[in-house]
Coordinates of C-alpha atoms in Angstrom, one line a residue:
Chain A
M1147 CA 0.5 -73.7 -15.1
K1148 CA 3.7 -71.7 -14.7
K1149 CA 3.8 -68.6 -12.5
V1150 CA 5.3 -65.2 -13.3
L1151 CA 5.8 -62.3 -10.9
L1152 CA 5.8 -58.8 -12.5
V1153 CA 7.4 -55.9 -10.7
D1154 CA 7.1 -52.4 -11.9
D1155 CA 6.1 -49.0 -10.5
S1156 CA 4.0 -48.3 -13.6
A1157 CA 0.4 -49.7 -13.2
T1158 CA 0.0 -49.4 -17.0
M1159 CA 3.0 -51.6 -17.6
L1160 CA 1.8 -54.2 -15.1
M1161 CA -1.7 -54.3 -16.7
S1162 CA -0.2 -54.6 -20.2
M1163 CA 2.3 -57.4 -19.4
E1164 CA -0.2 -59.2 -17.3
A1165 CA -2.7 -59.3 -20.2
V1166 CA -0.1 -60.6 -22.6
L1167 CA 1.2 -63.3 -20.2
K1168 CA -2.3 -64.5 -19.2
R1169 CA -3.3 -64.9 -22.8
A1170 CA -0.3 -67.2 -23.1
G1171 CA -1.7 -69.4 -20.3
L1172 CA 0.6 -68.2 -17.5
D1173 CA -0.5 -67.4 -13.9
V1174 CA 0.5 -63.8 -13.1
A1175 CA 1.0 -61.8 -9.9
K1176 CA 2.0 -58.2 -9.7
A1177 CA 4.0 -55.9 -7.4
M1178 CA 4.4 -52.1 -7.5
N1179 CA 7.8 -52.0 -5.8
G1180 CA 10.6 -54.1 -4.4
M1181 CA 9.3 -54.5 -0.9
Q1182 CA 5.9 -55.7 -2.2
A1183 CA 7.7 -58.2 -4.5
L1184 CA 9.7 -59.6 -1.6
Q1185 CA 6.6 -60.1 0.4
T1186 CA 4.8 -61.8 -2.6
I1187 CA 7.5 -64.3 -3.5
P1188 CA 7.1 -66.6 -0.5
K1189 CA 3.3 -66.8 -1.0
F1190 CA 3.2 -66.9 -4.8
K1191 CA 6.4 -69.0 -5.4
P1192 CA 6.9 -67.8 -9.0
D1193 CA 8.7 -69.8 -11.7
L1194 CA 10.0 -66.5 -13.2
M1195 CA 10.3 -62.9 -12.0
I1196 CA 10.3 -59.9 -14.4
T1197 CA 11.3 -56.7 -12.9
D1198 CA 11.9 -53.0 -13.8
L1199 CA 15.2 -51.4 -13.0
N1200 CA 14.3 -47.9 -11.9
M1201 CA 11.8 -47.9 -9.1
P1202 CA 11.3 -45.7 -6.1
G1203 CA 12.8 -47.1 -2.9
M1204 CA 14.4 -50.3 -3.9
D1205 CA 15.7 -50.5 -7.5
G1206 CA 15.6 -53.6 -9.6
I1207 CA 19.2 -54.7 -9.1
T1208 CA 18.9 -54.5 -5.3
L1209 CA 15.6 -56.5 -5.6
I1210 CA 17.4 -59.2 -7.6
R1211 CA 20.1 -59.5 -4.9
E1212 CA 17.5 -59.7 -2.1
A1213 CA 15.3 -62.1 -4.1
K1214 CA 18.2 -64.4 -4.8
K1215 CA 18.7 -64.8 -1.0
L1216 CA 15.3 -66.4 -0.7
P1217 CA 15.4 -70.2 -1.1
M1218 CA 12.4 -70.3 -3.5
M1219 CA 14.1 -67.9 -5.9
R1220 CA 17.6 -69.0 -5.7
F1221 CA 17.5 -71.1 -8.9
K1222 CA 14.6 -69.4 -10.6
P1223 CA 15.2 -67.1 -13.6
I1224 CA 14.9 -63.3 -13.2
L1225 CA 14.5 -61.0 -16.2
M1226 CA 15.1 -57.2 -16.3
L1227 CA 12.5 -55.2 -18.3
T1228 CA 13.6 -51.6 -18.5
T1229 CA 14.1 -48.5 -20.5
E1230 CA 17.7 -48.3 -19.3
S1231 CA 20.3 -48.7 -22.1
Q1232 CA 23.7 -48.5 -20.4
Q1233 CA 26.1 -51.4 -20.7
S1234 CA 27.3 -50.8 -17.1
K1235 CA 23.7 -51.4 -15.8
R1236 CA 23.4 -54.6 -17.8
S1237 CA 26.6 -55.9 -16.3
E1238 CA 25.5 -55.0 -12.9
A1239 CA 22.2 -56.8 -13.3
K1240 CA 24.0 -59.9 -14.6
A1241 CA 26.3 -59.8 -11.7
A1242 CA 23.3 -59.5 -9.3
G1243 CA 21.8 -62.7 -10.8
A1244 CA 19.6 -61.6 -13.7
C1245 CA 19.4 -64.1 -16.5
G1246 CA 18.2 -61.7 -19.2
W1247 CA 17.7 -58.1 -20.2
L1248 CA 14.8 -56.7 -22.2
V1249 CA 14.5 -53.1 -23.3
K1250 CA 11.1 -51.4 -23.4
P1251 CA 9.0 -51.4 -25.5
V1252 CA 9.1 -55.2 -26.0
K1253 CA 6.9 -57.0 -28.5
P1254 CA 4.6 -59.6 -27.0
E1255 CA 5.9 -62.4 -29.2
Q1256 CA 9.5 -61.5 -28.2
L1257 CA 8.5 -61.5 -24.5
L1258 CA 6.8 -64.8 -24.8
A1259 CA 9.7 -66.3 -26.7
V1260 CA 12.1 -65.3 -24.0
V1261 CA 9.7 -66.6 -21.3
K1262 CA 9.5 -70.0 -23.0
Q1263 CA 13.2 -70.1 -23.3
V1264 CA 14.0 -69.4 -19.6
V1265 CA 11.1 -71.3 -18.1
P1266 CA 10.9 -74.9 -19.4
G1267 CA 7.3 -76.0 -19.9
A1268 CA 5.8 -72.5 -20.2
Chain B
M1125 CA 29.6 -2.6 5.7
T1126 CA 27.9 -1.3 2.6
K1127 CA 24.5 -2.6 2.0
F1128 CA 22.8 -2.7 -1.4
Y1129 CA 19.4 -2.1 -2.6
T1130 CA 17.8 -5.5 -3.3
S1131 CA 14.6 -4.3 -4.7
T1132 CA 13.1 -1.4 -6.6
K1133 CA 11.2 -0.4 -3.4
D1134 CA 14.5 -0.1 -1.6
I1135 CA 15.8 1.8 -4.6
H1136 CA 13.0 4.4 -4.3
I1137 CA 13.6 4.8 -0.6
G1138 CA 17.3 5.1 -1.3
D1139 CA 16.6 7.7 -3.9
R1140 CA 14.7 9.8 -1.4
Y1141 CA 17.6 9.4 1.0
I1142 CA 20.1 10.3 -1.6
V1143 CA 18.0 13.4 -2.6
L1144 CA 17.9 14.2 1.1
R1145 CA 21.6 13.8 1.6
K1146 CA 22.4 15.9 -1.5
A1147 CA 20.1 18.7 -0.7
Q1148 CA 20.6 18.4 3.1
W1149 CA 21.8 21.9 3.6
V1150 CA 19.0 23.3 1.4
W1151 CA 16.6 21.3 3.5
A1152 CA 18.2 22.5 6.6
A1153 CA 17.9 26.1 5.6
V1154 CA 14.2 25.7 4.6
L1155 CA 13.5 24.0 7.9
F1156 CA 15.4 26.6 9.7
C1157 CA 13.4 29.4 8.2
V1158 CA 10.1 27.7 8.8
F1159 CA 10.8 26.8 12.4
M1160 CA 12.4 30.1 13.1
R1161 CA 9.3 31.9 11.9
I1162 CA 7.1 29.6 14.0
A1163 CA 9.4 29.9 17.0
G1164 CA 9.5 33.7 16.6
H1165 CA 5.8 34.0 16.8
F1166 CA 5.7 31.6 19.7
F1167 CA 8.3 33.6 21.6
Q1168 CA 6.7 36.9 20.8
F1169 CA 3.2 36.1 21.6
V1170 CA 3.6 33.6 24.4
I1171 CA 6.8 33.8 26.3
F1172 CA 8.0 37.3 25.7
A1173 CA 4.5 38.8 26.2
K1174 CA 4.0 36.8 29.4
F1175 CA 7.4 37.1 31.1
F1176 CA 8.7 40.2 29.5
P1177 CA 6.0 42.8 29.1
R1178 CA 6.8 45.4 26.5
N1179 CA 6.9 48.4 28.6
N1180 CA 9.7 46.9 30.8
L1181 CA 12.3 46.5 28.0
D1182 CA 13.7 48.6 25.3
P1183 CA 12.1 47.7 22.0
L1184 CA 15.5 47.4 20.2
Y1185 CA 16.7 44.9 22.7
A1186 CA 13.4 43.1 22.8
E1187 CA 13.6 42.7 19.0
M1188 CA 17.2 41.6 19.0
F1189 CA 16.4 39.1 21.8
G1190 CA 13.5 37.9 19.8
Y1191 CA 15.6 37.4 16.7
A1192 CA 18.2 35.6 18.7
F1193 CA 15.6 33.3 20.2
N1194 CA 14.1 32.6 16.8
L1195 CA 17.5 31.8 15.4
V1196 CA 18.4 29.4 18.1
T1197 CA 15.1 27.6 18.3
G1198 CA 14.8 27.5 14.5
V1199 CA 18.3 25.9 14.2
L1200 CA 17.5 23.4 17.0
L1201 CA 14.2 22.5 15.6
A1202 CA 15.5 22.2 12.0
L1203 CA 18.3 19.9 13.2
I1204 CA 15.9 17.8 15.2
M1205 CA 13.5 17.4 12.3
Y1206 CA 16.3 16.7 9.9
R1207 CA 17.7 14.0 12.2
I1208 CA 14.3 12.4 12.6
M1209 CA 13.9 12.3 8.8
A1210 CA 17.4 10.9 8.3
R1211 CA 16.8 8.2 10.9
T1212 CA 13.5 7.3 9.4
V1213 CA 15.2 6.6 6.1
Q1214 CA 18.1 4.8 7.7
R1215 CA 15.7 2.5 9.4
R1216 CA 14.8 1.3 5.9
N1217 CA 18.1 -0.6 6.1
L1218 CA 20.0 1.9 4.2
S1219 CA 23.2 3.5 5.5
I1220 CA 25.8 4.9 3.4
D1221 CA 29.2 5.1 5.0
G1222 CA 31.4 6.6 2.4
G1223 CA 31.7 5.5 -1.1
D1224 CA 30.1 6.6 -4.3
L1225 CA 26.4 6.2 -3.8
T1226 CA 25.5 7.0 -7.4
C1227 CA 27.7 4.2 -8.8
V1228 CA 26.6 1.7 -6.2
R1229 CA 23.0 2.6 -6.8
S1230 CA 23.1 1.9 -10.5
N1231 CA 24.6 -1.6 -10.0
C1232 CA 22.1 -2.4 -7.3
R1233 CA 19.3 -1.0 -9.3
G1234 CA 20.3 -3.6 -12.0
I1235 CA 20.4 -6.5 -9.6
G1236 CA 17.2 -5.4 -7.9
A1237 CA 15.5 -5.1 -11.3
I1238 CA 16.7 -8.6 -12.3
R1239 CA 15.6 -10.0 -9.0
D1240 CA 12.2 -8.4 -9.4
K1241 CA 11.8 -9.8 -12.9
F1242 CA 12.9 -13.4 -11.9
T1243 CA 11.0 -13.6 -8.6
V1244 CA 8.1 -15.3 -10.4
L1245 CA 10.4 -17.7 -12.3
P1246 CA 10.5 -20.4 -9.6
Q1247 CA 6.8 -20.4 -9.5
I1248 CA 6.6 -20.7 -13.3
L1249 CA 9.0 -23.7 -13.2
Q1250 CA 7.0 -25.4 -10.5
L1251 CA 3.9 -24.7 -12.5
L1252 CA 5.4 -26.4 -15.6
A1253 CA 6.5 -29.3 -13.5
A1254 CA 3.0 -29.7 -12.0
Q1255 CA 1.5 -29.6 -15.5
S1256 CA 3.7 -32.4 -16.6
V1257 CA 2.7 -34.4 -13.5
D1258 CA -0.9 -33.9 -14.6
I1259 CA 0.0 -35.1 -18.1
N1260 CA 1.4 -38.3 -16.6
Q1261 CA -1.8 -38.9 -14.7
V1262 CA -4.0 -38.2 -17.7
T1263 CA -2.0 -40.5 -20.0
E1264 CA -1.8 -43.2 -17.3
T1265 CA -5.6 -43.2 -16.9
A1266 CA -6.1 -43.2 -20.7
A1267 CA -3.7 -46.1 -21.1
Q1268 CA -5.4 -48.1 -18.4
E1269 CA -8.8 -47.5 -20.0
I1270 CA -7.3 -48.6 -23.4
I1271 CA -6.0 -51.8 -21.7
E1272 CA -9.4 -52.5 -20.2
N1273 CA -11.2 -52.0 -23.5
I1274 CA -8.7 -54.2 -25.3
N1275 CA -9.2 -56.9 -22.6
T1276 CA -13.0 -56.7 -23.2
I1277 CA -12.4 -57.1 -27.0
D1278 CA -10.0 -59.9 -26.3
S1279 CA -12.5 -61.8 -24.1
A1280 CA -15.2 -61.5 -26.8
V1281 CA -12.7 -62.7 -29.5
Q1282 CA -11.6 -65.6 -27.4
E1283 CA -15.2 -66.6 -26.8
L1284 CA -15.9 -66.3 -30.5
S1285 CA -12.8 -68.4 -31.2
A1286 CA -14.0 -71.1 -28.8
N1287 CA -17.4 -71.1 -30.4
V1288 CA -15.8 -71.4 -33.8
K1289 CA -13.8 -74.3 -32.7
K1290 CA -16.9 -76.0 -31.3
L1291 CA -18.7 -75.4 -34.6
L1292 CA -15.7 -76.9 -36.4
D1293 CA -15.9 -80.0 -34.4
V1294 CA -19.7 -80.3 -34.7
S1295 CA -19.4 -79.5 -38.4
A1296 CA -16.8 -82.2 -38.9
D1297 CA -19.1 -84.8 -37.2
V1298 CA -22.1 -83.7 -39.2
R1299 CA -20.0 -83.8 -42.4
A1300 CA -18.8 -87.3 -41.6
T1301 CA -22.3 -88.5 -40.9
G1302 CA -23.7 -86.7 -43.9
N1303 CA -21.1 -88.1 -46.2
K1304 CA -21.8 -91.6 -44.9
T1305 CA -25.5 -91.0 -45.4
V1306 CA -25.0 -89.6 -48.9
T1307 CA -22.8 -92.5 -49.9
S1308 CA -25.3 -95.0 -48.4
V1309 CA -28.2 -93.3 -50.2
A1310 CA -26.3 -93.3 -53.5
S1311 CA -25.4 -96.9 -53.0
S1312 CA -29.0 -97.8 -52.2
L1313 CA -30.2 -95.9 -55.3
R1314 CA -27.8 -97.8 -57.4
S1315 CA -28.8 -101.1 -55.9
M1316 CA -32.5 -100.2 -56.4
S1317 CA -31.8 -99.2 -60.0
D1318 CA -29.9 -102.5 -60.6
Y1319 CA -32.7 -104.4 -58.9
I1320 CA -35.3 -102.8 -61.1
E1321 CA -33.3 -103.4 -64.2
A1322 CA -32.8 -107.0 -63.2
S1323 CA -36.5 -107.3 -62.3
N1324 CA -37.4 -106.0 -65.7
E1325 CA -35.1 -108.4 -67.4
E1326 CA -36.5 -111.2 -65.3
A1327 CA -40.0 -110.2 -66.0
Q1328 CA -39.3 -110.2 -69.7
M1329 CA -37.7 -113.5 -69.4
H1330 CA -40.7 -114.9 -67.6
A1331 CA -42.9 -113.3 -70.2
Q1332 CA -41.0 -115.1 -72.9
Q1333 CA -41.2 -118.3 -71.0
I1334 CA -44.9 -118.0 -70.5
N1335 CA -45.4 -117.1 -74.1
A1336 CA -43.6 -120.3 -74.9
V1337 CA -45.9 -122.1 -72.6
I1338 CA -48.9 -120.4 -74.2
K1339 CA -47.7 -121.5 -77.6
E1340 CA -47.3 -125.0 -76.4
A1341 CA -50.8 -124.9 -74.8
A1342 CA -52.1 -123.6 -78.1
A1343 CA -50.3 -126.5 -79.8
L1344 CA -52.0 -128.8 -77.3
A1345 CA -55.4 -127.3 -78.3
K1346 CA -54.6 -128.4 -81.9
L1347 CA -54.1 -131.9 -80.6
T1348 CA -57.7 -131.9 -79.3
D1349 CA -58.8 -131.3 -82.8
L1350 CA -57.0 -134.5 -83.8
V1351 CA -58.7 -136.3 -80.9
K1352 CA -62.1 -135.0 -82.1
T1353 CA -61.3 -136.1 -85.6
I1354 CA -60.3 -139.5 -84.4
A1355 CA -63.5 -139.7 -82.2
S1356 CA -65.6 -138.6 -85.2
Q1357 CA -64.0 -141.2 -87.5
T1358 CA -64.3 -143.8 -84.7
N1359 CA -68.0 -143.0 -84.5
L1360 CA -68.3 -143.4 -88.2
L1361 CA -66.5 -146.6 -88.0
A1362 CA -68.9 -147.8 -85.3
I1363 CA -71.9 -146.8 -87.4
N1364 CA -70.4 -148.8 -90.3
A1365 CA -69.8 -151.7 -87.9
A1366 CA -73.4 -151.6 -86.7
V1367 CA -74.6 -151.6 -90.3
E1368 CA -72.5 -154.7 -91.1
A1369 CA -73.6 -156.3 -87.8
A1370 CA -77.1 -155.8 -88.9
R1371 CA -76.3 -157.3 -92.2
A1372 CA -74.7 -160.2 -90.6
G1373 CA -77.9 -161.0 -88.7
K1374 CA -77.6 -163.2 -85.7
H1375 CA -74.0 -163.8 -86.4
G1376 CA -73.3 -160.1 -86.1
S1377 CA -75.0 -159.4 -82.7
G1378 CA -71.8 -159.5 -80.8
F1379 CA -70.2 -157.2 -83.3
A1380 CA -73.2 -154.9 -83.0
V1381 CA -72.6 -154.7 -79.3
V1382 CA -68.9 -153.9 -79.9
S1383 CA -69.8 -151.2 -82.4
E1384 CA -72.2 -149.7 -79.9
E1385 CA -69.5 -149.6 -77.3
V1386 CA -67.1 -148.0 -79.7
R1387 CA -69.7 -145.5 -80.6
E1388 CA -70.1 -144.6 -77.0
L1389 CA -66.3 -144.4 -76.6
S1390 CA -66.0 -142.1 -79.5
T1391 CA -68.7 -139.9 -78.1
H1392 CA -67.0 -139.8 -74.7
S1393 CA -63.7 -139.1 -76.4
E1394 CA -65.1 -136.3 -78.4
K1395 CA -66.7 -134.8 -75.3
A1396 CA -63.4 -135.2 -73.4
A1397 CA -61.5 -133.5 -76.2
I1398 CA -64.0 -130.7 -76.2
K1399 CA -63.5 -130.2 -72.4
I1400 CA -59.8 -130.4 -72.7
E1401 CA -59.9 -127.8 -75.5
E1402 CA -62.0 -125.6 -73.3
G1403 CA -59.7 -126.1 -70.4
I1404 CA -56.6 -125.3 -72.4
N1405 CA -58.3 -122.2 -73.9
N1406 CA -59.3 -121.1 -70.4
L1407 CA -55.7 -121.6 -69.2
I1408 CA -54.3 -119.7 -72.1
S1409 CA -56.7 -116.8 -71.4
S1410 CA -55.9 -116.8 -67.7
I1411 CA -52.1 -116.8 -68.4
E1412 CA -52.5 -114.0 -70.9
R1413 CA -54.6 -111.9 -68.5
N1414 CA -52.1 -112.3 -65.7
M1415 CA -49.1 -111.7 -67.9
A1416 CA -50.6 -108.5 -69.2
T1417 CA -49.9 -106.8 -65.9
I1418 CA -46.4 -108.3 -65.7
V1419 CA -45.3 -107.7 -69.2
D1420 CA -46.9 -104.3 -69.4
D1421 CA -43.9 -102.3 -70.8
K1422 CA -45.5 -98.9 -70.3
A1423 CA -46.0 -99.3 -66.5
T1424 CA -42.5 -100.7 -66.1
K1425 CA -41.1 -97.8 -67.9
E1426 CA -43.1 -95.4 -65.8
R1427 CA -41.7 -97.0 -62.6
A1428 CA -38.2 -96.8 -63.9
D1429 CA -38.6 -93.1 -64.9
K1430 CA -40.0 -92.3 -61.5
L1431 CA -37.1 -94.0 -59.8
D1432 CA -34.7 -92.2 -62.0
A1433 CA -36.3 -88.9 -61.2
F1434 CA -36.1 -89.8 -57.4
A1435 CA -32.5 -90.7 -57.8
E1436 CA -31.8 -87.4 -59.5
D1437 CA -33.5 -85.5 -56.8
V1438 CA -31.5 -87.3 -54.1
A1439 CA -28.3 -86.6 -56.0
S1440 CA -29.2 -82.9 -56.3
I1441 CA -29.9 -82.8 -52.5
S1442 CA -26.7 -84.5 -51.9
A1443 CA -24.8 -82.1 -54.1
L1444 CA -26.5 -79.1 -52.4
Y1445 CA -25.7 -80.6 -49.0
Q1446 CA -22.0 -80.9 -50.0
K1447 CA -22.1 -77.4 -51.4
V1448 CA -23.5 -76.0 -48.1
D1449 CA -21.1 -78.0 -46.1
S1450 CA -18.2 -76.7 -48.2
L1451 CA -19.5 -73.1 -47.7
N1452 CA -19.9 -73.7 -44.0
N1453 CA -16.4 -75.0 -43.8
R1454 CA -15.1 -72.0 -45.6
I1455 CA -17.0 -69.6 -43.4
I1456 CA -15.8 -71.3 -40.2
T1457 CA -12.2 -71.4 -41.5
S1458 CA -12.4 -67.7 -42.5
M1459 CA -13.7 -66.9 -39.0
E1460 CA -10.9 -68.9 -37.4
K1461 CA -8.3 -66.9 -39.4
D1462 CA -10.0 -63.6 -38.7
S1463 CA -10.2 -64.3 -35.0
E1464 CA -6.5 -65.3 -35.0
A1465 CA -5.7 -62.0 -36.8
I1466 CA -7.7 -60.1 -34.2
S1467 CA -6.0 -62.0 -31.4
A1468 CA -2.6 -61.0 -32.8
A1469 CA -3.7 -57.4 -33.1
V1470 CA -5.0 -57.4 -29.6
M1471 CA -1.6 -58.7 -28.3
N1472 CA 0.2 -55.9 -30.2
A1473 CA -2.2 -53.3 -28.9
L1474 CA -1.7 -54.5 -25.3
S1475 CA 2.0 -54.2 -25.6
G1476 CA 1.6 -50.9 -27.5
V1477 CA 0.5 -49.1 -24.3
Q1478 CA 4.0 -49.4 -23.1
F1479 CA 4.5 -46.0 -24.7
Q1480 CA 2.8 -44.5 -21.6
D1481 CA 5.4 -45.8 -19.3
I1482 CA 8.2 -44.5 -21.4
T1483 CA 6.5 -41.1 -21.7
R1484 CA 6.0 -41.1 -18.0
Q1485 CA 9.7 -41.7 -17.3
R1486 CA 10.8 -38.9 -19.7
L1487 CA 8.3 -36.5 -18.2
E1488 CA 9.4 -37.4 -14.7
Q1489 CA 13.0 -36.5 -15.6
I1490 CA 11.8 -33.2 -17.1
Q1491 CA 9.9 -32.6 -13.8
D1492 CA 13.1 -33.3 -11.8
G1493 CA 14.9 -30.8 -14.0
L1494 CA 12.3 -28.1 -13.6
F1495 CA 12.3 -28.6 -9.8
T1496 CA 16.1 -28.4 -9.8
V1497 CA 16.1 -25.2 -11.7
S1498 CA 13.3 -23.8 -9.7
T1499 CA 15.1 -24.5 -6.4
Y1500 CA 18.3 -23.0 -7.7
V1501 CA 16.6 -19.8 -8.9
K1502 CA 14.7 -19.4 -5.7
S1503 CA 17.8 -19.9 -3.5
T1504 CA 19.8 -17.6 -5.7
L1505 CA 17.2 -14.8 -5.5
Q1506 CA 17.0 -15.2 -1.7
D1507 CA 20.8 -15.2 -1.2
V1508 CA 21.9 -12.4 -3.5
K1509 CA 22.5 -9.3 -1.5
S1510 CA 25.8 -8.2 -2.9
P1511 CA 28.1 -8.9 -5.9
E1512 CA 30.3 -11.0 -3.5
A1513 CA 27.3 -13.1 -2.4
L1514 CA 26.3 -13.5 -6.0
E1515 CA 29.8 -14.7 -6.9
A1516 CA 29.7 -17.2 -4.1
I1517 CA 26.7 -19.0 -5.4
D1518 CA 27.6 -22.1 -7.5
N1519 CA 26.6 -22.1 -11.2
L1520 CA 24.0 -24.6 -12.3
D1521 CA 25.7 -27.5 -14.1
I1522 CA 23.8 -28.7 -17.2
N1523 CA 25.7 -31.9 -17.1
E1524 CA 24.0 -32.8 -13.8
F1525 CA 21.0 -33.7 -15.9
K1526 CA 23.0 -36.1 -18.0
S1527 CA 23.5 -38.4 -15.0
R1528 CA 19.8 -38.9 -14.8
Y1529 CA 19.3 -40.1 -18.3
R1530 CA 18.3 -43.7 -19.0
M1531 CA 17.7 -43.8 -22.8
Y1532 CA 20.1 -43.5 -25.6
S1533 CA 17.9 -40.9 -27.3
Q1534 CA 18.1 -38.6 -24.2
R1535 CA 21.8 -38.7 -24.2
K1536 CA 21.9 -38.0 -27.9
I1537 CA 19.7 -35.0 -27.5
H1538 CA 21.7 -33.7 -24.6
G1539 CA 24.9 -33.9 -26.7
E1540 CA 23.2 -32.0 -29.6
I1541 CA 21.9 -29.2 -27.5
T1542 CA 25.1 -28.7 -25.4
G1543 CA 27.5 -29.4 -28.2
D1544 CA 29.1 -32.1 -26.1
D1545 CA 31.6 -34.0 -28.3
T1546 CA 31.4 -37.1 -26.0
Q1547 CA 29.4 -39.6 -27.9
P1548 CA 26.6 -41.3 -26.1
E1549 CA 26.9 -45.0 -25.6
A1550 CA 26.4 -46.8 -28.8
E1551 CA 23.0 -47.8 -29.9
D1552 CA 24.0 -51.2 -31.1
L1553 CA 23.3 -53.0 -27.8
P1554 CA 20.6 -55.6 -28.4
D1555 CA 17.2 -54.9 -27.0
I1556 CA 17.0 -58.5 -25.8
E1557 CA 19.9 -60.2 -24.3
L1558 CA 20.0 -63.5 -22.4
F1559 CA 23.0 -63.9 -20.1

């Protein structure tokens, strides 16, 4: 079973995405901020991380940079799921190591299609 | 340095001070008269009477001295009281050192009035921000409850779907077994029908054969008549032989014996023929009795009719079974489709609560804006003491809010409200992009 780590400061968003992904047969862990995510990664060893951009403390782009330093995340895909719409932010995320950008609200079938594309075997 | 009234309270004190300054000489004269009168009485009845008894001094001089004393003490006291009043007012942080007080007062009255009216504004802005925080909490709680309820529905639907799948599997097995049984029963019925038909044909064939045997037996019975006839004629011949033997006398004694024997033989033959005839007749009767049950067409037809009726019943049951199975299949298929539709709706509902997160972010930015304005107004009201100080305070920049926007719609609204010609970043960026 493939594992996905969700990072978002909105509890509602985490619950919603967790329900969608679990129904698709994925194992899901959640984190409310960047620091929590960095602590969860070594224990959970996700196959994919989906993170929000605007979070208190550590933003999504910084989280991606820090996560990519960890050996278990170095070659794992990271998606950005955010309300942000600026091209400059997309470019920044791409440069930091993100493999995809999704704008909220995202439909469940779209999310699952992207997950299947970036995680082989999901 | 000129100080300005910064509140209506100060303005009232200032007004009193201004009235005091403008009418200062009038006030001084009034005080002078009052205190002079008081001092005059004091001098007259206390000091003069004690230290200068009347009979020691000329009345005119005494009166002139008294007036002089009254004048001096009255002036002194009036000045002292005036000074005390002026200082009291000055202690209210008002001091006018030249300048046109009337003109300054009207400007400051305006600033003070504005300040009074806007003093409550920071609190109102904080109140609005706090209300939006509460809205966020309420919508977050509601959205989470919605998710929990949807998850409950989803669990029930998934369980239903699993049960439906199990039913489908069981139904398929039962259908397969049922179909085999129905086919087998139909085959058995056909076989039984064929067997009965064949049995009937065989029975009729046997009946025909036995009828043929009976006919032949009946024909045999006719042969016994011939034997009886022969025996009768033989007996007659023997009688004739005996008669001739008697005629022949001694020479016919041997012939008489032969005729006697022949007569006995014919008698035995006749008896044997009678027995054979009886036996054949008994055999024919017995065969006919036994064949009656076999070649009974009515009984055979009844059995065939009953078997046909049974076959029809089995066929009806089989048809009903297949009908029920088909209906069952349709029900299960329909349930499977409905559960899939519910499942899809559940997925959409789960993702639909994302609206709460988007609403939360927009409300948070409104809160930030309200707090920014509240802080600005509060600090401005605190710092404004003079027109120069007011000039020194930076203006609030509406474009500061623009830097906090995340969504295209926010930038668009900003542009429409402010009349900013700068177009927000185009909306044609894809919602999903893989790098």
